[in-house]
C-alpha positions as a printed NumPy array, in Angstrom:
array([[ -25.272,   42.131, -146.37 ],
       [ -28.85 ,   42.681, -145.03 ],
       [ -29.556,   41.659, -141.417],
       [ -32.043,   38.788, -141.777],
       [ -32.973,   39.007, -138.06 ],
       [ -33.836,   42.687, -138.463],
       [ -35.924,   41.892, -141.516],
       [ -37.809,   39.213, -139.568],
       [ -38.455,   41.595, -136.671],
       [ -39.689,   44.338, -138.972],
       [ -42.242,   41.923, -140.455],
       [ -43.328,   40.44 , -137.094],
       [ -47.052,   40.791, -136.469],
       [ -48.931,   41.267, -133.208],
       [ -52.667,   40.946, -132.54 ],
       [ -54.843,   43.726, -131.235],
       [ -55.678,   41.585, -128.196],
       [ -52.   ,   41.381, -127.283],
       [ -51.519,   45.123, -127.756],
       [ -54.459,   45.83 , -125.423],
       [ -53.163,   43.39 , -122.819],
       [ -49.609,   44.755, -122.992],
       [ -50.878,   48.331, -122.689],
       [ -52.744,   47.332, -119.509],
       [ -49.7  ,   45.522, -118.158],
       [ -47.527,   48.582, -118.826],
       [ -49.945,   50.657, -116.693],
       [ -49.505,   48.26 , -113.748],
       [ -52.912,   46.607, -114.085],
       [ -52.711,   43.43 , -111.974],
       [ -56.256,   42.053, -112.083],
       [ -59.036,   41.771, -114.639],
       [ -62.555,   40.736, -113.656],
       [ -65.085,   39.91 , -116.321],
       [ -67.203,   37.569, -118.354],
       [ -65.675,   36.631, -121.677],
       [ -67.494,   36.387, -124.969],
       [ -67.143,   37.649, -128.489],
       [ -65.158,   39.855, -128.994],
       [ -63.219,   40.112, -125.716],
       [ -62.215,   36.483, -125.012],
       [ -58.856,   36.875, -126.711],
       [ -58.044,   39.943, -124.593],
       [ -58.459,   37.926, -121.386],
       [ -56.27 ,   35.12 , -122.74 ],
       [ -53.558,   37.568, -123.841],
       [ -53.663,   39.266, -120.442],
       [ -53.112,   35.964, -118.632],
       [ -50.186,   35.148, -120.897],
       [ -48.591,   38.443, -119.837],
       [ -49.035,   37.714, -116.126],
       [ -52.235,   39.663, -115.414],
       [ -54.647,   37.656, -113.265],
       [ -58.04 ,   37.089, -114.849],
       [ -60.994,   36.278, -112.594],
       [ -64.034,   35.061, -114.492],
       [ -67.259,   36.156, -112.803],
       [ -70.844,   34.984, -113.273],
       [ -72.386,   38.421, -113.738],
       [ -70.996,   41.597, -115.286],
       [ -72.274,   43.728, -112.41 ],
       [ -70.371,   41.613, -109.891],
       [ -67.272,   41.887, -112.092],
       [ -67.5  ,   45.693, -111.964],
       [ -68.082,   45.646, -108.207],
       [ -64.975,   43.482, -107.753],
       [ -62.861,   45.716, -109.997],
       [ -64.028,   48.85 , -108.183],
       [ -63.07 ,   47.307, -104.833],
       [ -59.646,   46.427, -106.233],
       [ -59.293,   50.077, -107.195],
       [ -60.084,   51.171, -103.654],
       [ -57.712,   48.624, -102.112],
       [ -54.784,   49.085, -104.496],
       [ -55.145,   52.675, -105.709],
       [ -55.766,   51.679, -109.352],
       [ -59.446,   52.621, -109.858],
       [ -61.943,   51.034, -112.17 ],
       [ -61.189,   50.808, -115.878],
       [ -63.994,   49.253, -117.914],
       [ -63.141,   47.695, -121.286],
       [ -66.112,   46.832, -123.473],
       [ -66.404,   45.217, -126.86 ],
       [ -68.401,   46.886, -129.636],
       [ -69.365,   45.993, -133.237],
       [ -66.85 ,   45.958, -136.047],
       [ -66.238,   49.41 , -137.461],
       [ -67.563,   48.546, -140.915],
       [ -70.924,   47.593, -139.379],
       [ -71.579,   50.855, -137.547],
       [ -75.105,   52.292, -138.038],
       [ -76.204,   49.051, -139.738],
       [ -77.882,   47.503, -136.684],
       [ -74.907,   45.333, -135.76 ],
       [ -75.01 ,   42.793, -132.947],
       [ -75.588,   44.698, -129.671],
       [ -74.856,   48.018, -131.381],
       [ -75.216,   50.856, -128.906],
       [ -73.561,   54.275, -128.44 ],
       [ -71.41 ,   52.98 , -125.576],
       [ -68.8  ,   55.728, -125.582],
       [ -71.427,   58.465, -125.496],
       [ -73.506,   56.698, -122.825],
       [ -70.5  ,   56.141, -120.574],
       [ -69.495,   59.799, -120.666],
       [ -72.354,   60.523, -118.269],
       [ -70.935,   58.236, -115.597],
       [ -67.161,   58.183, -116.092],
       [ -64.221,   60.558, -115.928],
       [ -63.061,   59.531, -119.402],
       [ -64.718,   57.554, -122.195],
       [ -63.151,   56.916, -125.588],
       [ -62.667,   54.514, -128.49 ],
       [ -59.127,   54.282, -129.902],
       [ -58.982,   55.331, -133.56 ],
       [ -56.559,   52.522, -134.387],
       [ -54.613,   49.682, -132.791],
       [ -51.602,   51.987, -132.711],
       [ -53.593,   54.453, -130.567],
       [ -54.567,   51.839, -127.958],
       [ -51.565,   52.358, -125.587],
       [ -52.128,   56.135, -125.524],
       [ -55.858,   55.83 , -124.803],
       [ -55.333,   53.228, -122.074],
       [ -52.625,   55.312, -120.39 ],
       [ -54.927,   58.332, -120.407],
       [ -57.801,   56.261, -119.024],
       [ -55.702,   54.916, -116.14 ],
       [ -54.212,   58.343, -115.417],
       [ -57.642,   59.987, -115.467],
       [ -59.017,   57.357, -113.114],
       [ -56.438,   57.995, -110.377],
       [ -55.749,   61.732, -110.668],
       [ -57.872,   64.098, -108.579],
       [ -61.077,   62.523, -107.306],
       [ -60.729,   58.842, -108.359],
       [ -63.367,   57.411, -110.647],
       [ -64.206,   54.946, -113.393],
       [ -63.102,   55.274, -117.028],
       [ -64.294,   53.449, -120.148],
       [ -62.365,   52.237, -123.214],
       [ -64.373,   50.899, -126.15 ],
       [ -62.802,   48.199, -128.316],
       [ -64.277,   47.475, -131.778],
       [ -64.537,   43.748, -132.46 ],
       [ -62.282,   43.881, -135.51 ],
       [ -59.438,   45.35 , -133.415],
       [ -59.08 ,   42.213, -131.308],
       [ -57.784,   39.843, -133.954],
       [ -56.378,   42.456, -136.281],
       [ -52.674,   41.868, -136.965],
       [ -50.324,   44.849, -137.125],
       [ -46.597,   45.279, -137.465],
       [ -45.008,   45.009, -134.017],
       [ -42.758,   47.973, -134.778],
       [ -45.755,   50.243, -135.322],
       [ -46.794,   49.96 , -131.672],
       [ -45.316,   52.41 , -129.196],
       [ -46.213,   51.632, -125.6  ],
       [ -46.583,   54.544, -123.212],
       [ -44.682,   54.158, -119.966],
       [ -46.712,   53.818, -116.785],
       [ -48.326,   57.053, -115.713],
       [ -46.838,   58.733, -112.67 ],
       [ -48.506,   58.516, -109.267],
       [ -51.09 ,   61.238, -108.652],
       [ -49.519,   64.597, -107.736],
       [ -49.861,   65.579, -104.074],
       [ -51.707,   68.851, -103.626],
       [ -51.722,   70.884, -100.405],
       [ -54.117,   73.405,  -98.894],
       [ -53.507,   77.15 ,  -98.743],
       [ -51.386,   78.083,  -95.73 ],
       [ -53.825,   80.824,  -94.652],
       [ -56.726,   78.331,  -94.694],
       [ -54.726,   75.885,  -92.582],
       [ -54.033,   78.635,  -90.023],
       [ -57.722,   79.522,  -89.884],
       [ -58.717,   75.866,  -89.491],
       [ -56.279,   75.378,  -86.613],
       [ -57.668,   78.471,  -84.886],
       [ -61.259,   77.219,  -85.262],
       [ -60.304,   73.813,  -83.847],
       [ -58.534,   75.367,  -80.854],
       [ -61.573,   77.514,  -80.05 ],
       [ -64.044,   74.633,  -80.245],
       [ -65.964,   73.777,  -77.097],
       [ -67.445,   70.574,  -78.512],
       [ -65.212,   69.403,  -81.39 ],
       [ -65.671,   66.297,  -83.528],
       [ -63.579,   64.724,  -86.279],
       [ -65.398,   62.687,  -88.949],
       [ -63.147,   60.253,  -90.79 ],
       [ -64.428,   59.274,  -94.222],
       [ -63.624,   56.82 ,  -96.972],
       [ -61.505,   59.489,  -98.646],
       [ -59.12 ,   59.441,  -95.686],
       [ -58.768,   55.68 ,  -96.003],
       [ -58.11 ,   55.913,  -99.742],
       [ -55.515,   58.625,  -99.138],
       [ -53.647,   56.407,  -96.641],
       [ -53.968,   59.171,  -94.053],
       [ -54.183,   56.799,  -91.086],
       [ -50.887,   57.698,  -89.413],
       [ -51.369,   61.464,  -89.563],
       [ -55.037,   61.337,  -88.518],
       [ -54.304,   59.012,  -85.6  ],
       [ -51.547,   61.381,  -84.487],
       [ -53.998,   64.3  ,  -84.661],
       [ -56.577,   62.378,  -82.601],
       [ -54.126,   61.278,  -79.925],
       [ -51.981,   64.362,  -79.658],
       [ -54.948,   66.718,  -79.206],
       [ -57.377,   64.311,  -77.456],
       [ -60.111,   64.854,  -80.055],
       [ -63.245,   62.683,  -80.327],
       [ -63.742,   61.097,  -83.728],
       [ -66.447,   59.306,  -85.625],
       [ -65.806,   57.086,  -88.683],
       [ -68.142,   56.817,  -91.644],
       [ -68.891,   53.208,  -92.691],
       [ -65.813,   52.795,  -94.895],
       [ -63.751,   55.148,  -92.746],
       [ -63.805,   52.496,  -90.022],
       [ -60.307,   51.32 ,  -89.135],
       [ -58.405,   54.439,  -90.224],
       [ -58.162,   54.846,  -86.472],
       [ -59.116,   51.562,  -84.746],
       [ -62.764,   51.252,  -83.722],
       [ -61.724,   50.317,  -80.175],
       [ -59.66 ,   53.491,  -79.755],
       [ -60.623,   55.341,  -76.531],
       [ -61.41 ,   58.498,  -78.532],
       [ -63.81 ,   56.774,  -80.927],
       [ -67.392,   57.918,  -80.238],
       [ -69.129,   55.702,  -82.78 ],
       [ -71.419,   54.369,  -80.043],
       [ -72.734,   57.911,  -79.493],
       [ -72.993,   58.868,  -83.17 ],
       [ -76.28 ,   60.773,  -83.105],
       [ -75.388,   62.685,  -79.945],
       [ -71.947,   63.616,  -81.296],
       [ -73.353,   64.92 ,  -84.581],
       [ -76.234,   66.761,  -82.96 ],
       [ -74.278,   68.793,  -80.41 ],
       [ -70.792,   69.313,  -81.877],
       [ -69.942,   72.968,  -82.464],
       [ -66.935,   72.346,  -84.748],
       [ -66.754,   69.362,  -87.104],
       [ -63.72 ,   68.512,  -89.228],
       [ -64.537,   66.349,  -92.249],
       [ -61.628,   64.246,  -93.513],
       [ -62.721,   62.886,  -96.893],
       [ -66.31 ,   62.603,  -95.705],
       [ -69.115,   64.28 ,  -97.617],
       [ -72.272,   65.914,  -96.33 ],
       [ -74.58 ,   63.626,  -98.268],
       [ -77.369,   61.393,  -96.937],
       [ -74.944,   59.275,  -94.889],
       [ -74.148,   62.366,  -92.804],
       [ -77.713,   63.736,  -93.01 ],
       [ -76.634,   66.586,  -95.318],
       [ -75.121,   68.508,  -92.39 ],
       [ -78.517,   70.021,  -91.59 ],
       [ -80.683,   70.466,  -88.458],
       [ -82.126,   68.715,  -86.516],
       [ -79.23 ,   66.267,  -86.849],
       [ -76.757,   69.155,  -86.331],
       [ -76.655,   72.488,  -84.566],
       [ -77.786,   75.311,  -86.889],
       [ -74.553,   77.228,  -86.238],
       [ -72.119,   74.298,  -86.339],
       [ -68.819,   75.155,  -88.012],
       [ -67.638,   72.668,  -90.643],
       [ -64.021,   72.379,  -91.725],
       [ -63.928,   70.404,  -94.956],
       [ -60.798,   68.536,  -96.037],
       [ -61.274,   67.066,  -99.51 ],
       [ -59.455,   66.429, -102.757],
       [ -62.459,   67.465, -104.839],
       [ -63.195,   71.187, -105.059],
       [ -66.759,   70.56 , -106.242],
       [ -67.599,   68.861, -102.929],
       [ -66.647,   71.883, -100.839],
       [ -69.704,   73.79 ,  -99.656],
       [ -72.289,   71.201, -100.674],
       [ -75.49 ,   71.617,  -98.585],
       [ -73.806,   73.708,  -95.877],
       [ -71.455,   76.682,  -96.144],
       [ -68.225,   75.609,  -94.413],
       [ -66.27 ,   77.778,  -92.003],
       [ -63.009,   76.675,  -93.66 ],
       [ -62.203,   74.633,  -96.776],
       [ -58.93 ,   72.747,  -97.12 ],
       [ -58.531,   71.531, -100.69 ],
       [ -55.856,   68.908, -101.221],
       [ -54.591,   65.428, -100.545],
       [ -56.074,   64.403,  -97.204],
       [ -52.858,   62.95 ,  -95.816],
       [ -50.812,   65.989,  -96.849],
       [ -53.404,   68.443,  -95.496],
       [ -53.64 ,   66.587,  -92.172],
       [ -49.868,   66.913,  -91.838],
       [ -50.212,   70.639,  -92.519],
       [ -52.784,   70.878,  -89.715],
       [ -50.474,   69.006,  -87.349],
       [ -47.606,   71.38 ,  -88.115],
       [ -49.798,   74.41 ,  -87.489],
       [ -51.305,   73.074,  -84.262],
       [ -47.829,   72.116,  -83.035],
       [ -46.763,   75.774,  -83.094],
       [ -48.754,   76.495,  -79.951],
       [ -48.976,   73.668,  -77.376],
       [ -52.645,   72.747,  -76.931],
       [ -54.964,   69.811,  -76.426],
       [ -58.676,   69.432,  -75.944],
       [ -59.438,   68.778,  -72.232],
       [ -60.166,   65.036,  -71.831],
       [ -62.314,   65.741,  -68.746],
       [ -64.502,   68.34 ,  -70.426],
       [ -68.289,   68.391,  -70.159],
       [ -68.439,   67.388,  -73.846],
       [ -66.362,   64.266,  -73.244],
       [ -68.524,   63.427,  -70.244],
       [ -71.716,   63.753,  -72.332],
       [ -70.319,   61.544,  -75.088],
       [ -69.05 ,   58.871,  -72.704],
       [ -72.38 ,   58.696,  -70.881],
       [ -74.28 ,   58.253,  -74.156],
       [ -71.797,   55.64 ,  -75.368],
       [ -72.217,   53.722,  -72.129],
       [ -76.018,   53.725,  -72.32 ],
       [ -76.083,   52.742,  -76.021],
       [ -73.574,   49.946,  -75.483],
       [ -75.631,   48.679,  -72.54 ],
       [ -78.781,   48.628,  -74.681],
       [ -77.007,   46.673,  -77.418],
       [ -75.529,   44.199,  -74.933],
       [ -78.944,   43.656,  -73.388],
       [ -80.345,   42.721,  -76.788],
       [ -77.305,   40.534,  -77.491],
       [ -77.735,   38.657,  -74.213],
       [ -81.302,   37.546,  -74.918],
       [ -81.572,   33.754,  -74.801],
       [ -84.786,   33.466,  -76.797],
       [ -84.787,   31.672,  -80.165],
       [ -84.671,   32.47 ,  -83.002],
       [ -81.736,   34.801,  -82.36 ],
       [ -81.809,   38.559,  -82.992],
       [ -79.256,   40.602,  -84.945],
       [ -77.331,   41.716,  -81.859],
       [ -76.933,   38.181,  -80.517],
       [ -75.552,   37.068,  -83.869],
       [ -73.105,   39.943,  -84.279],
       [ -71.778,   39.844,  -80.735],
       [ -70.946,   36.148,  -81.138],
       [ -69.325,   36.809,  -84.504],
       [ -67.29 ,   39.726,  -83.133],
       [ -65.84 ,   37.492,  -80.4  ],
       [ -64.121,   35.301,  -82.998],
       [ -63.195,   37.699,  -85.783],
       [ -59.46 ,   37.838,  -86.557],
       [ -58.107,   41.312,  -85.903],
       [ -56.727,   41.657,  -89.441],
       [ -59.696,   40.266,  -91.371],
       [ -61.571,   42.146,  -94.071],
       [ -65.235,   42.716,  -93.244],
       [ -67.541,   43.011,  -96.248],
       [ -71.176,   43.805,  -95.584],
       [ -74.428,   44.494,  -97.368],
       [ -78.099,   44.386,  -96.516],
       [ -80.489,   46.632,  -94.618],
       [ -80.511,   45.897,  -90.887],
       [ -77.716,   43.378,  -91.431],
       [ -75.336,   46.078,  -92.643],
       [ -76.526,   48.859,  -90.33 ],
       [ -76.486,   46.843,  -87.103],
       [ -73.379,   44.902,  -88.081],
       [ -71.489,   48.159,  -88.605],
       [ -72.106,   49.154,  -84.982],
       [ -70.994,   45.802,  -83.528],
       [ -68.314,   44.382,  -85.84 ],
       [ -65.033,   46.174,  -85.216],
       [ -62.379,   47.253,  -87.702],
       [ -58.847,   47.833,  -86.493],
       [ -57.039,   48.408,  -89.805],
       [ -57.652,   50.928,  -92.605],
       [ -59.265,   49.793,  -95.879],
       [ -60.5  ,   46.58 ,  -94.246],
       [ -64.208,   47.336,  -94.441],
       [ -66.131,   47.258,  -97.708],
       [ -69.863,   47.879,  -97.838],
       [ -72.674,   49.268,  -99.983],
       [ -71.375,   52.816,  -99.516],
       [ -72.88 ,   56.061, -100.733],
       [ -75.295,   54.507, -103.218],
       [ -76.465,   51.766, -100.843],
       [ -76.176,   49.347, -103.753],
       [ -77.303,   45.807, -103.049],
       [ -75.377,   43.041, -104.798],
       [ -71.9  ,   44.403, -104.098],
       [ -71.019,   41.962, -101.311],
       [ -69.67 ,   38.91 , -103.097],
       [ -67.84 ,   40.936, -105.737],
       [ -66.194,   43.036, -103.029],
       [ -65.301,   39.887, -101.077],
       [ -63.718,   38.278, -104.146],
       [ -61.608,   41.404, -104.753],
       [ -60.471,   41.545, -101.123],
       [ -59.628,   37.831, -101.245],
       [ -57.445,   38.271, -104.34 ],
       [ -55.544,   41.11 , -102.677],
       [ -55.21 ,   39.128,  -99.452],
       [ -53.897,   36.013, -101.222],
       [ -51.238,   38.037, -103.037],
       [ -50.209,   40.464, -100.301],
       [ -51.168,   38.953,  -96.93 ],
       [ -51.491,   35.168,  -97.217],
       [ -53.578,   33.759,  -94.391],
       [ -55.773,   36.818,  -94.079],
       [ -59.505,   36.009,  -94.04 ],
       [ -62.465,   37.763,  -95.622],
       [ -65.723,   37.751,  -93.665],
       [ -68.638,   38.627,  -95.943],
       [ -71.798,   39.431,  -93.965],
       [ -74.94 ,   39.302,  -96.091],
       [ -78.621,   39.817,  -95.517],
       [ -80.618,   37.017,  -97.111],
       [ -82.162,   39.394,  -99.637],
       [ -78.789,   40.967, -100.481],
       [ -77.248,   37.513, -100.963],
       [ -79.8  ,   36.817, -103.673],
       [ -78.452,   39.606, -105.89 ],
       [ -75.156,   37.85 , -106.594],
       [ -75.426,   34.417, -105.   ],
       [ -74.043,   32.593, -108.041],
       [ -70.667,   34.205, -107.372],
       [ -70.33 ,   31.451, -104.76 ],
       [ -69.246,   29.304, -107.71 ],
       [ -66.552,   31.899, -108.528],
       [ -65.378,   31.809, -104.914],
       [ -65.115,   28.008, -105.018],
       [ -63.517,   27.915, -108.468],
       [ -60.655,   30.099, -107.284],
       [ -60.721,   28.612, -103.761],
       [ -60.755,   32.014, -102.09 ],
       [ -60.368,   32.503,  -98.297],
       [ -63.926,   33.792,  -97.816],
       [ -66.436,   33.008,  -95.067],
       [ -69.968,   34.044,  -96.021],
       [ -72.411,   34.763,  -93.216],
       [ -76.003,   34.969,  -94.444],
       [ -78.159,   36.553,  -91.727],
       [ -81.494,   35.048,  -92.664],
       [ -84.738,   36.64 ,  -91.461],
       [ -86.822,   35.235,  -94.323],
       [ -87.325,   38.588,  -95.977],
       [ -86.444,   42.136,  -96.945],
       [ -86.359,   44.104,  -93.655],
       [ -88.694,   41.504,  -92.109],
       [ -90.236,   38.161,  -93.037],
       [ -92.464,   35.462,  -91.582],
       [ -91.822,   32.085,  -89.988],
       [ -92.818,   28.877,  -91.759],
       [ -96.041,   28.396,  -89.752],
       [ -97.32 ,   31.861,  -90.662],
       [ -96.313,   31.259,  -94.267],
       [ -98.313,   28.038,  -94.429],
       [-101.334,   29.736,  -92.886],
       [-101.222,   32.52 ,  -95.5  ],
       [-101.167,   30.046,  -98.367],
       [-104.328,   28.371,  -97.1  ],
       [-106.359,   31.379,  -98.262],
       [-104.934,   32.344, -101.669],
       [-101.904,   31.829, -103.876],
       [ -98.61 ,   33.422, -102.836],
       [ -98.77 ,   36.256, -105.387],
       [-102.057,   37.439, -103.867],
       [-101.367,   37.229, -100.131],
       [ -97.641,   37.112,  -99.428],
       [ -96.36 ,   40.6  ,  -98.422],
       [ -93.857,   42.029, -100.932],
       [ -90.988,   41.966,  -98.426],
       [ -91.295,   38.234,  -97.655],
       [ -88.945,   35.515,  -98.911],
       [ -89.336,   31.752,  -98.639],
       [ -88.906,   30.777,  -94.969],
       [ -85.903,   28.732,  -93.843],
       [ -84.194,   28.761,  -97.245],
       [ -81.049,   26.623,  -97.142],
       [ -78.561,   29.041,  -98.696],
       [ -75.686,   26.984,  -97.315],
       [ -76.484,   24.357,  -99.936],
       [ -75.405,   26.815, -102.64 ],
       [ -71.917,   26.616, -101.165],
       [ -71.868,   22.828, -100.762],
       [ -73.105,   22.442, -104.344],
       [ -69.779,   23.86 , -105.529],
       [ -67.534,   22.051, -103.052],
       [ -67.335,   24.512, -100.159],
       [ -68.465,   24.01 ,  -96.573],
       [ -72.029,   24.89 ,  -95.586],
       [ -73.639,   25.281,  -92.16 ],
       [ -77.286,   25.843,  -91.156],
       [ -77.381,   27.332,  -87.664],
       [ -80.222,   28.256,  -85.335],
       [ -78.57 ,   28.716,  -81.914],
       [ -75.636,   30.712,  -80.521],
       [ -73.776,   27.455,  -79.819],
       [ -74.167,   26.306,  -83.432],
       [ -73.035,   29.719,  -84.657],
       [ -69.945,   29.702,  -82.458],
       [ -69.013,   26.177,  -83.485],
       [ -69.525,   26.684,  -87.225],
       [ -67.583,   29.965,  -87.267],
       [ -64.744,   28.408,  -85.285],
       [ -64.578,   25.509,  -87.76 ],
       [ -64.743,   27.84 ,  -90.76 ],
       [ -61.889,   29.986,  -89.446],
       [ -59.806,   26.901,  -88.702],
       [ -60.317,   25.39 ,  -92.171],
       [ -58.143,   27.338,  -94.583],
       [ -58.538,   24.819,  -97.407],
       [ -61.943,   25.919,  -98.708],
       [ -64.557,   28.67 ,  -98.421],
       [ -67.593,   28.409,  -96.151],
       [ -71.152,   29.708,  -95.925],
       [ -72.958,   29.898,  -92.586],
       [ -76.718,   30.338,  -92.95 ],
       [ -77.824,   31.985,  -89.694],
       [ -81.53 ,   31.853,  -88.893],
       [ -82.785,   34.838,  -86.882],
       [ -86.162,   36.069,  -85.661],
       [ -88.085,   37.115,  -88.835],
       [ -89.427,   40.229,  -87.097],
       [ -86.102,   41.253,  -85.546],
       [ -85.325,   44.991,  -85.748],
       [ -82.805,   47.592,  -84.573],
       [ -82.743,   49.038,  -81.097],
       [ -84.7  ,   52.27 ,  -80.677],
       [ -83.115,   55.119,  -82.654],
       [ -82.905,   58.806,  -81.702],
       [ -83.933,   59.764,  -85.245],
       [ -86.044,   58.071,  -87.919],
       [ -84.521,   56.786,  -91.164],
       [ -84.197,   59.63 ,  -93.666],
       [ -86.951,   58.239,  -95.904],
       [ -90.145,   57.63 ,  -93.981],
       [ -92.159,   54.453,  -94.425],
       [ -95.585,   53.49 ,  -93.164],
       [ -94.561,   49.822,  -92.831]])
């Protein structure tokens, strides 16, 4: 007698949306950020039904920023899923028809459109695997609109088990021996800890290397916290001096791009020896020929270095002339910053603001930052003590990332470290790029405190009296300088409009009080709008910004 249950199962249908969602779930995707619309709404609904968290954003860019930050924090890099016209409408001028797969190949590690619903699990597994193997990066999967609601036999779908974790590669033994010899012979060594070291979870091995051999180190912006910023061997306060006079520099997942001034004079010695530790072979030798290249997983390679250095007892002399030079420069730079921070004049300057903020920051908080002076000065004052707890505009200097990054960090914090706070420090111009994500923050009631450092402009602005005087002569479009924004804008009202707490502060006392209240209130997000001197700038720098301006 035929098995009626088997017959029912063999005829059971499943939608394309469910297949896509299940394929993502099988690859350990935990979060989806996006804006729904035809044809992807059903995918988001199916994903939620399977236990994937969907966070609806107000702008697709912010959604991608949030997803990329999740990738950095969780090790599951960005996978973009986009809807495209129905297959039978291709080349006919369909709604929003565009060669998406071809366009995305320029910017992704993998870009493809499944040939059928049955092929979806295989394509998604390959996309996830490609995104996390080797140098991590974004991948794109294109979904034709007719796939989403297409019904197929459930038995025709074969899900691919979750891809394995990325293989751990190690450097050549001979290269490790050479690197150890170069480090031992250095008279003025420096370690530079990059974002790649944070992503590789190399904090324990790098901290052991720093402490065991008494080596000075310098973090890149998102390398902050791999070894705590307050570590006695951190020379961040003497950055320019350390770079300029080091004779051996070891790069741990840090690249010689614009952030590190390309490794070239006058920011470096012409004969400086670079030891590059990186997972990406194509990065080795960029701009400067290295003395040694160590290709492999940064954590594994650091352990190899430790083993090699351990063979012959050695440490860099903590009372050397090099250490003395660095400590003296750190002391003078810190004194200059503290002098600026101690100024009592109003409006406040950047240093006053950041020193008061630093006093109250929880040790385990995430610090997200974007802006020009806001990000650059804040990076030197606001401390990070834990790895992967600083998110900022990074290599591309992209404005608009802040709120998306903060939302991603908040989702991770809520799920993995309840009670942890996210402090998102924004310039007023940078806040404008994605300010409507405040509604997203309030909708999901995320543990975020936004600090908008408001100088009424881009780089610099004007006070309200000067603004009024300008408008007496001509209309704003004719006389207002391009970098100026409306003076004394009440950005805190964006937060209160959606149910969060908002504060408008003009004095150190108001800043201290509002931040204390925001940290104490764990029931809703806050925005503190901090008015500073419109013409406030950085302390005097040893070198000009890499792109000159006549402003």
